[in-house]
Amino acid sequence: MIQLLLKRYFALPRNIKIAILLTIFLSIICLIIWGIYGIVMLFRPNPNGWENVSKLGISMPLRYEVHGIDVSHHNGEINWKKVEKMRFEDNRKIEFAFLKATEGITHADRQFDRNWEHARKSGMRRGAYHFYIAWREPVGQARNFINSVKLEKGDFAPVLDIEQNSLKSDEQIIREIGVWLNMVENHYGTKPIIYTNPNFYKKFIKGNYDDYPLWIADYSNEALKGYGSNLWFWQHNKNGWVEGIKGTVDFNVFLGSKADLDNLYIK
């Protein structure tokens, strides 16, 4: 059989023989590369316990106990009972949800009131966040949040979502972030949580508001470095699937234990 194949091969035109040889050569190279990649992936460090969770459609850092989501009106009308009942790896579940409440000086998320009520009824730990508009003044933004959100015992501390820049100087933006944080802290009696991304953290938060609980949106790293000891929440993926929610959802994990989580609730 081999002799017959070789005979037919040598009878082929020269350009076809060269093409066959190149194809075989490239196939071997690809197999070698995939083999090396597989070995590297098999033995790479995995301190956060990343595993693909097919039910959610994403990889999850299963080293951690407490997993949650954040939503806004973009996620439509949510069936919170289905969200609470869903289970994934080793009977884990979605244990908390942050809900967009307000934006800027006048805007309120049109799904907030419904989400706020139904998340609580389903037994979900809930939190509310304000989307900060850096080119608007901070006092009106703080009042917008305070007038829209009534936090109860067991809810998370309020959240400031800072991820937009403006033509103001960095120093002015930093000062005005502090105005919002102080007003909201004085009203609710607890330090707000700051949500941001790596660039904004380095530019506006690091060295200025290190004593506030931090929630970082970082999709590029398998392990987080350089955020300090007050990093508690990690938004690690924005493309997960959850029963009861249409479309993809932001996934978060709490980086401490369930006992640590108690320190971030309204008492």
Coordinates of C-alpha atoms in Angstrom, one line a residue:
M1 CA 0.0 0.0 0.0
I2 CA 2.8 2.4 1.0
Q3 CA 4.7 1.5 -2.2
L4 CA 1.7 2.2 -4.3
L5 CA 1.2 5.6 -2.7
L6 CA 4.8 6.5 -3.2
K7 CA 4.6 5.5 -6.8
R8 CA 1.6 7.7 -7.4
Y9 CA 3.2 10.5 -5.5
F10 CA 6.4 10.5 -7.6
A11 CA 4.2 10.4 -10.8
L12 CA 2.7 13.7 -9.8
P13 CA 3.8 17.0 -11.3
R14 CA 6.6 18.8 -9.4
N15 CA 4.4 21.7 -8.2
I16 CA 1.8 19.3 -6.7
K17 CA 4.5 17.3 -5.0
I18 CA 5.9 20.5 -3.4
A19 CA 2.4 21.5 -2.3
I20 CA 1.8 18.1 -0.6
L21 CA 5.1 18.3 1.2
L22 CA 4.4 21.8 2.4
T23 CA 1.0 20.8 3.7
I24 CA 2.5 17.8 5.6
F25 CA 5.2 20.0 7.0
L26 CA 2.8 22.7 8.2
S27 CA 0.5 20.1 9.7
I28 CA 3.3 18.6 11.7
I29 CA 4.4 22.1 12.9
C30 CA 0.8 22.9 14.0
L31 CA 0.6 19.6 15.9
I32 CA 3.8 20.3 17.7
I33 CA 2.6 23.9 18.6
W34 CA -0.7 22.6 19.9
G35 CA 1.0 19.9 21.8
I36 CA 3.3 22.4 23.5
Y37 CA 0.4 24.7 24.3
G38 CA -1.6 21.8 25.8
I39 CA 1.3 20.9 28.1
V40 CA 1.8 24.5 29.2
M41 CA -1.9 24.9 29.9
L42 CA -1.9 21.6 31.8
F43 CA 0.9 22.6 34.1
R44 CA 0.4 26.4 34.4
P45 CA -0.3 27.8 37.8
N46 CA -4.0 28.2 38.6
P47 CA -4.2 29.8 42.0
N48 CA -7.7 31.2 41.5
G49 CA -9.1 27.8 40.5
W50 CA -10.3 28.8 37.0
E51 CA -12.7 26.3 35.5
N52 CA -14.9 26.5 32.5
V53 CA -18.6 26.4 33.6
S54 CA -20.6 25.4 30.6
K55 CA -23.9 26.4 32.2
L56 CA -22.7 30.0 32.5
G57 CA -20.7 30.0 29.2
I58 CA -17.6 31.4 30.9
S59 CA -14.6 30.4 33.0
M60 CA -15.0 31.0 36.8
P61 CA -12.5 31.5 39.6
L62 CA -13.9 28.7 41.7
R63 CA -11.4 29.2 44.4
Y64 CA -13.7 31.8 45.8
E65 CA -17.0 31.1 47.6
V66 CA -19.2 34.0 46.8
H67 CA -20.3 34.9 43.3
G68 CA -22.6 37.6 42.0
I69 CA -23.7 39.8 39.1
D70 CA -24.4 43.4 38.3
V71 CA -27.3 44.6 36.1
S72 CA -29.1 47.6 34.8
H73 CA -32.0 48.4 32.5
H74 CA -29.9 47.0 29.6
N75 CA -30.6 43.5 31.0
G76 CA -34.3 44.0 30.5
E77 CA -37.0 42.6 32.9
I78 CA -35.3 40.0 35.1
N79 CA -36.9 37.0 36.6
W80 CA -35.2 37.1 40.0
K81 CA -36.7 33.8 41.2
K82 CA -35.0 32.0 38.4
V83 CA -31.8 33.8 39.1
E84 CA -31.9 32.7 42.8
K85 CA -32.8 29.1 42.0
M86 CA -30.0 28.6 39.4
R87 CA -27.2 26.4 40.5
F88 CA -23.8 25.6 38.9
E89 CA -20.6 23.9 39.8
D90 CA -20.9 22.0 43.2
N91 CA -24.3 23.5 43.9
R92 CA -23.0 27.1 43.8
K93 CA -25.4 30.0 43.2
I94 CA -25.6 33.7 42.5
E95 CA -25.5 35.2 46.0
F96 CA -25.5 38.9 45.3
A97 CA -26.4 41.5 42.8
F98 CA -25.5 45.1 42.3
L99 CA -28.2 47.1 40.6
K100 CA -27.8 50.4 38.7
A101 CA -29.8 53.1 40.5
T102 CA -28.8 56.5 39.1
E103 CA -26.6 58.3 36.6
G104 CA -25.5 61.9 36.6
I105 CA -27.7 64.5 38.3
T106 CA -31.2 63.6 37.1
H107 CA -31.2 60.1 35.5
A108 CA -32.7 57.1 37.3
D109 CA -32.4 53.6 35.9
R110 CA -35.9 52.6 34.7
Q111 CA -35.6 49.0 36.0
F112 CA -34.1 49.9 39.4
D113 CA -37.3 50.1 41.5
R114 CA -38.4 46.7 40.1
N115 CA -35.0 45.1 40.4
W116 CA -34.5 46.5 44.0
E117 CA -37.8 45.0 45.2
H118 CA -37.7 41.7 43.4
A119 CA -34.0 41.0 44.2
R120 CA -34.9 41.4 47.9
K121 CA -37.9 39.2 47.7
S122 CA -35.9 36.4 46.0
G123 CA -33.5 36.4 48.9
M124 CA -30.6 37.9 46.9
R125 CA -28.1 40.2 48.6
R126 CA -28.4 43.5 46.9
G127 CA -26.5 46.7 46.4
A128 CA -27.1 49.9 44.4
Y129 CA -24.6 51.9 42.3
H130 CA -24.4 55.4 40.8
F131 CA -22.8 55.9 37.4
Y132 CA -20.7 59.0 37.8
I133 CA -20.6 61.6 35.0
A134 CA -17.2 63.3 35.5
W135 CA -18.2 66.5 33.6
R136 CA -21.2 67.1 35.9
E137 CA -21.0 68.5 39.4
P138 CA -20.8 66.0 42.3
V139 CA -23.3 67.4 44.8
G140 CA -26.3 67.0 42.4
Q141 CA -25.1 63.5 41.6
A142 CA -24.9 62.5 45.3
R143 CA -28.3 63.9 45.9
N144 CA -29.7 62.0 42.9
F145 CA -28.5 58.8 44.4
I146 CA -29.6 59.6 48.0
N147 CA -33.1 60.6 46.8
S148 CA -33.4 57.4 44.8
V149 CA -32.0 54.7 47.0
K150 CA -33.2 53.7 50.5
L151 CA -30.7 51.2 51.9
E152 CA -31.9 48.7 54.5
K153 CA -30.1 46.5 57.0
G154 CA -28.3 43.8 55.1
D155 CA -27.9 45.7 51.9
F156 CA -24.4 46.4 50.6
A157 CA -22.8 49.8 51.1
P158 CA -23.6 52.3 48.3
V159 CA -21.4 52.1 45.2
L160 CA -19.7 54.8 43.1
D161 CA -19.1 53.7 39.5
I162 CA -16.3 55.9 38.1
E163 CA -15.2 55.0 34.6
Q164 CA -15.6 58.2 32.5
N165 CA -13.2 61.1 32.1
S166 CA -13.9 64.8 31.2
L167 CA -12.0 68.0 30.2
K168 CA -11.6 68.8 33.9
S169 CA -8.1 68.4 35.4
D170 CA -7.2 65.2 37.1
E171 CA -6.9 67.0 40.4
Q172 CA -10.4 68.5 40.1
I173 CA -11.9 65.1 39.2
I174 CA -10.2 63.6 42.3
R175 CA -11.6 66.3 44.5
E176 CA -15.1 66.0 43.2
I177 CA -15.1 62.2 43.6
G178 CA -14.3 63.0 47.3
V179 CA -17.3 65.3 47.5
W180 CA -19.7 62.5 46.3
L181 CA -18.1 59.9 48.6
N182 CA -18.3 62.2 51.7
M183 CA -21.9 63.2 51.1
V184 CA -23.1 59.6 50.5
E185 CA -21.0 58.3 53.5
N186 CA -22.5 61.0 55.8
H187 CA -26.0 60.1 54.7
Y188 CA -25.8 56.3 55.0
G189 CA -23.3 56.1 57.8
T190 CA -20.9 53.8 55.9
K191 CA -18.0 54.1 53.4
P192 CA -19.1 53.6 49.8
I193 CA -17.6 51.0 47.6
I194 CA -15.7 52.3 44.6
Y195 CA -16.1 50.5 41.3
T196 CA -13.6 51.3 38.5
N197 CA -11.3 49.8 35.9
P198 CA -7.4 49.5 36.1
N199 CA -6.7 52.7 34.2
F200 CA -9.0 54.9 36.3
Y201 CA -7.9 53.2 39.5
K202 CA -4.3 54.2 38.8
K203 CA -5.3 57.7 37.7
F204 CA -7.9 58.7 40.2
I205 CA -8.2 56.3 43.1
K206 CA -4.8 54.9 44.0
G207 CA -3.1 57.0 46.6
N208 CA -6.3 59.1 47.1
Y209 CA -9.0 56.8 48.3
D210 CA -7.2 53.7 49.4
D211 CA -9.3 53.4 52.5
Y212 CA -12.5 52.8 50.6
P213 CA -13.6 49.2 49.6
L214 CA -12.6 48.6 46.0
W215 CA -14.5 46.8 43.2
I216 CA -12.3 46.4 40.1
A217 CA -13.4 45.5 36.5
D218 CA -10.4 43.7 35.1
Y219 CA -11.0 41.1 32.4
S220 CA -7.4 40.6 31.3
N221 CA -5.7 39.1 34.4
E222 CA -6.0 35.6 35.8
A223 CA -4.7 37.0 39.1
L224 CA -5.0 40.5 40.4
K225 CA -1.9 42.5 41.5
G226 CA -1.3 46.1 42.6
Y227 CA -4.7 47.0 44.0
G228 CA -4.0 47.0 47.7
S229 CA -5.6 45.3 50.7
N230 CA -9.0 46.9 50.2
L231 CA -9.9 45.1 47.0
W232 CA -13.0 43.0 47.7
F233 CA -14.9 42.6 44.5
W234 CA -13.6 41.5 41.1
Q235 CA -15.7 41.9 37.9
H236 CA -13.9 39.2 35.8
N237 CA -16.3 38.7 32.9
K238 CA -19.1 40.5 31.1
N239 CA -20.3 37.7 28.9
G240 CA -21.9 35.2 31.3
W241 CA -25.4 33.6 31.1
V242 CA -27.9 33.5 33.9
E243 CA -31.3 31.8 34.0
G244 CA -34.0 34.5 34.2
I245 CA -31.9 37.1 32.3
K246 CA -31.9 37.7 28.6
G247 CA -28.5 38.3 27.0
T248 CA -25.1 38.3 28.7
V249 CA -24.4 39.4 32.2
D250 CA -21.5 40.9 34.2
F251 CA -20.0 38.3 36.6
N252 CA -18.3 39.2 39.8
V253 CA -16.6 37.4 42.7
F254 CA -16.1 38.4 46.3
L255 CA -12.4 38.0 47.1
G256 CA -12.8 37.3 50.9
S257 CA -14.8 34.9 53.0
K258 CA -18.5 35.0 53.8
A259 CA -17.5 36.4 57.2
D260 CA -15.6 39.2 55.5
L261 CA -18.7 40.0 53.5
D262 CA -20.5 41.0 56.6
N263 CA -18.3 44.1 57.0
L264 CA -19.7 45.6 53.7
Y265 CA -23.4 45.4 54.7
I266 CA -25.5 48.1 56.1
K267 CA -25.8 47.4 59.8

